[in-house]
Amino acid sequence: MRSTAVAILIVLANVGLAQAADEKADPRAVDYCKATTGTFVGVAECLPDAHVAVKTLDAFEKLYPAAAQTLREKCAERNKGNTVGTSVCVTEAIRAALDLKKALPTGSKLDDPVFEAVSDTALSEKLDQAREAAKAAFPNQRMWGGSSYMPYR
């Protein structure tokens, strides 16, 4: 019985990986790369990070409450059309909020609705899972993960 359950889980995991590997780049990422690079080589280099950025921002919008959306909007405004920069801005601000929350004394409040909305560890873990799932669309390419960006202020 146990070996059957393990076999089923392995099959389901392999199906999930195969589906992720069959995923194509998000058209918004392609458009972003075409607009910001000059050649097909530039698009090819840009696409993995842009795809992950688009999918990360989509997941953020779906997962986080309305109060958190101010973070996304401000990051987009500060990064002026830089999709990858916007995504990095959002994820770095979340990381800073989580670090700050750990450092604050128990019961402390900042009276900042954005901080309260984005400093949720469970939501951050789900966002990380969405990022990892987006990376699976480019299994043979290393994601740089860094980008020039304007941080949240």
Coordinates of C-alpha atoms in Angstrom, one line a residue:
M1 CA 0.0 0.0 0.0
R2 CA 2.7 2.4 1.0
S3 CA 4.8 1.6 -2.1
T4 CA 1.8 2.3 -4.3
A5 CA 1.3 5.7 -2.7
V6 CA 4.9 6.5 -3.2
A7 CA 4.7 5.5 -6.8
I8 CA 1.7 7.6 -7.4
L9 CA 3.4 10.6 -5.8
I10 CA 6.5 10.1 -8.1
V11 CA 4.3 9.9 -11.2
L12 CA 2.4 13.1 -10.2
A13 CA 5.7 14.9 -9.5
N14 CA 7.0 13.8 -12.9
V15 CA 3.8 15.0 -14.6
G16 CA 4.1 18.3 -12.8
L17 CA 7.7 18.7 -13.9
A18 CA 6.9 17.8 -17.5
Q19 CA 4.1 20.3 -17.6
A20 CA 6.4 23.0 -16.2
A21 CA 9.1 22.2 -18.7
D22 CA 6.5 22.4 -21.5
E23 CA 5.4 25.9 -20.3
K24 CA 6.2 28.7 -22.8
A25 CA 7.4 32.1 -21.9
D26 CA 4.7 34.6 -20.9
P27 CA 3.9 36.9 -23.9
R28 CA 4.3 40.0 -21.6
A29 CA 7.9 38.9 -20.9
V30 CA 8.5 38.5 -24.6
D31 CA 7.1 42.0 -25.3
Y32 CA 9.2 43.4 -22.5
C33 CA 12.4 41.8 -23.8
K34 CA 11.7 42.9 -27.4
A35 CA 11.2 46.5 -26.2
T36 CA 14.3 46.6 -24.1
T37 CA 16.8 44.7 -26.2
G38 CA 17.7 45.1 -29.8
T39 CA 18.3 41.6 -31.1
F40 CA 17.0 38.0 -30.8
V41 CA 20.1 37.3 -28.7
G42 CA 19.1 40.0 -26.3
V43 CA 15.6 38.6 -26.1
A44 CA 17.0 35.2 -25.4
E45 CA 19.2 36.5 -22.6
C46 CA 16.4 38.6 -21.2
L47 CA 13.5 36.2 -21.4
P48 CA 14.2 33.8 -18.4
D49 CA 14.4 36.7 -15.9
A50 CA 11.6 38.6 -17.5
H51 CA 9.3 35.5 -17.4
V52 CA 10.0 34.9 -13.8
A53 CA 9.5 38.6 -13.0
V54 CA 6.1 38.6 -14.7
K55 CA 5.0 35.4 -13.0
T56 CA 6.2 36.7 -9.6
L57 CA 4.3 39.9 -10.0
D58 CA 1.2 38.0 -11.0
A59 CA 1.5 35.8 -8.0
F60 CA 2.0 38.8 -5.7
E61 CA -1.1 40.4 -7.0
K62 CA -3.1 37.2 -6.4
L63 CA -1.7 36.2 -3.0
Y64 CA -1.3 39.5 -1.1
P65 CA -4.1 41.6 0.3
A66 CA -5.1 45.0 -1.1
A67 CA -3.0 46.9 1.4
A68 CA 0.1 45.2 -0.1
Q69 CA -0.7 46.3 -3.6
T70 CA 0.7 49.7 -2.8
L71 CA 4.1 48.1 -2.7
R72 CA 3.7 46.7 -6.2
E73 CA 2.4 50.1 -7.5
K74 CA 5.2 52.1 -5.9
C75 CA 7.9 49.7 -7.2
A76 CA 6.4 49.9 -10.7
E77 CA 6.4 53.7 -10.5
R78 CA 10.0 53.8 -9.2
N79 CA 11.2 51.4 -11.8
K80 CA 9.4 53.0 -14.8
G81 CA 8.7 50.1 -17.1
N82 CA 11.4 47.9 -15.9
T83 CA 9.5 44.7 -15.2
V84 CA 12.5 42.8 -13.8
G85 CA 13.4 45.8 -11.6
T86 CA 9.8 46.0 -10.3
S87 CA 9.8 42.4 -9.4
V88 CA 13.2 42.6 -7.6
C89 CA 11.9 45.8 -5.8
V90 CA 8.9 43.9 -4.5
T91 CA 10.7 40.7 -3.5
E92 CA 13.5 42.7 -1.7
A93 CA 11.0 44.8 0.1
I94 CA 9.2 41.7 1.3
R95 CA 12.5 40.2 2.4
A96 CA 13.3 43.5 4.3
A97 CA 9.8 43.4 6.0
L98 CA 10.2 39.8 7.1
D99 CA 13.7 40.5 8.5
L100 CA 12.4 43.6 10.3
K101 CA 9.4 41.6 11.7
K102 CA 11.8 39.1 13.2
A103 CA 13.9 41.8 14.8
L104 CA 11.0 43.7 16.4
P105 CA 10.1 43.0 20.0
T106 CA 7.0 40.8 20.4
G107 CA 3.8 42.9 20.0
S108 CA 5.5 45.8 18.3
K109 CA 3.6 47.6 15.6
L110 CA 4.8 50.0 13.0
D111 CA 1.5 51.5 12.1
D112 CA 2.3 50.9 8.4
P113 CA -0.4 49.0 6.6
V114 CA 2.0 48.0 3.8
F115 CA 4.5 46.5 6.3
E116 CA 1.7 44.6 8.0
A117 CA 0.4 43.3 4.7
V118 CA 3.8 42.1 3.3
S119 CA 5.4 40.7 6.4
D120 CA 3.5 37.5 6.3
T121 CA 5.9 34.5 6.2
A122 CA 3.3 32.1 4.8
L123 CA 2.5 34.4 1.9
S124 CA 6.2 34.9 1.2
E125 CA 6.7 31.2 1.1
K126 CA 3.9 30.9 -1.5
L127 CA 5.4 33.7 -3.5
D128 CA 8.8 31.8 -3.5
Q129 CA 7.0 28.7 -4.7
A130 CA 5.5 30.7 -7.6
R131 CA 8.9 32.0 -8.5
E132 CA 10.4 28.6 -8.5
A133 CA 7.5 27.2 -10.6
A134 CA 8.2 30.1 -13.1
K135 CA 11.9 29.2 -13.3
A136 CA 10.9 25.6 -14.4
A137 CA 9.9 27.0 -17.8
F138 CA 13.6 27.5 -18.4
P139 CA 15.2 24.3 -16.9
N140 CA 18.5 24.6 -18.8
Q141 CA 19.1 28.2 -18.1
R142 CA 20.6 29.7 -15.0
M143 CA 18.6 32.6 -13.6
W144 CA 20.8 35.5 -12.7
G145 CA 18.2 36.9 -10.3
G146 CA 19.9 40.3 -10.0
S147 CA 18.9 43.4 -11.7
S148 CA 19.4 47.1 -11.5
Y149 CA 16.4 48.5 -9.8
M150 CA 15.1 51.3 -7.7
P151 CA 14.1 50.0 -4.2
Y152 CA 10.9 50.6 -2.4
R153 CA 10.8 53.9 -0.4

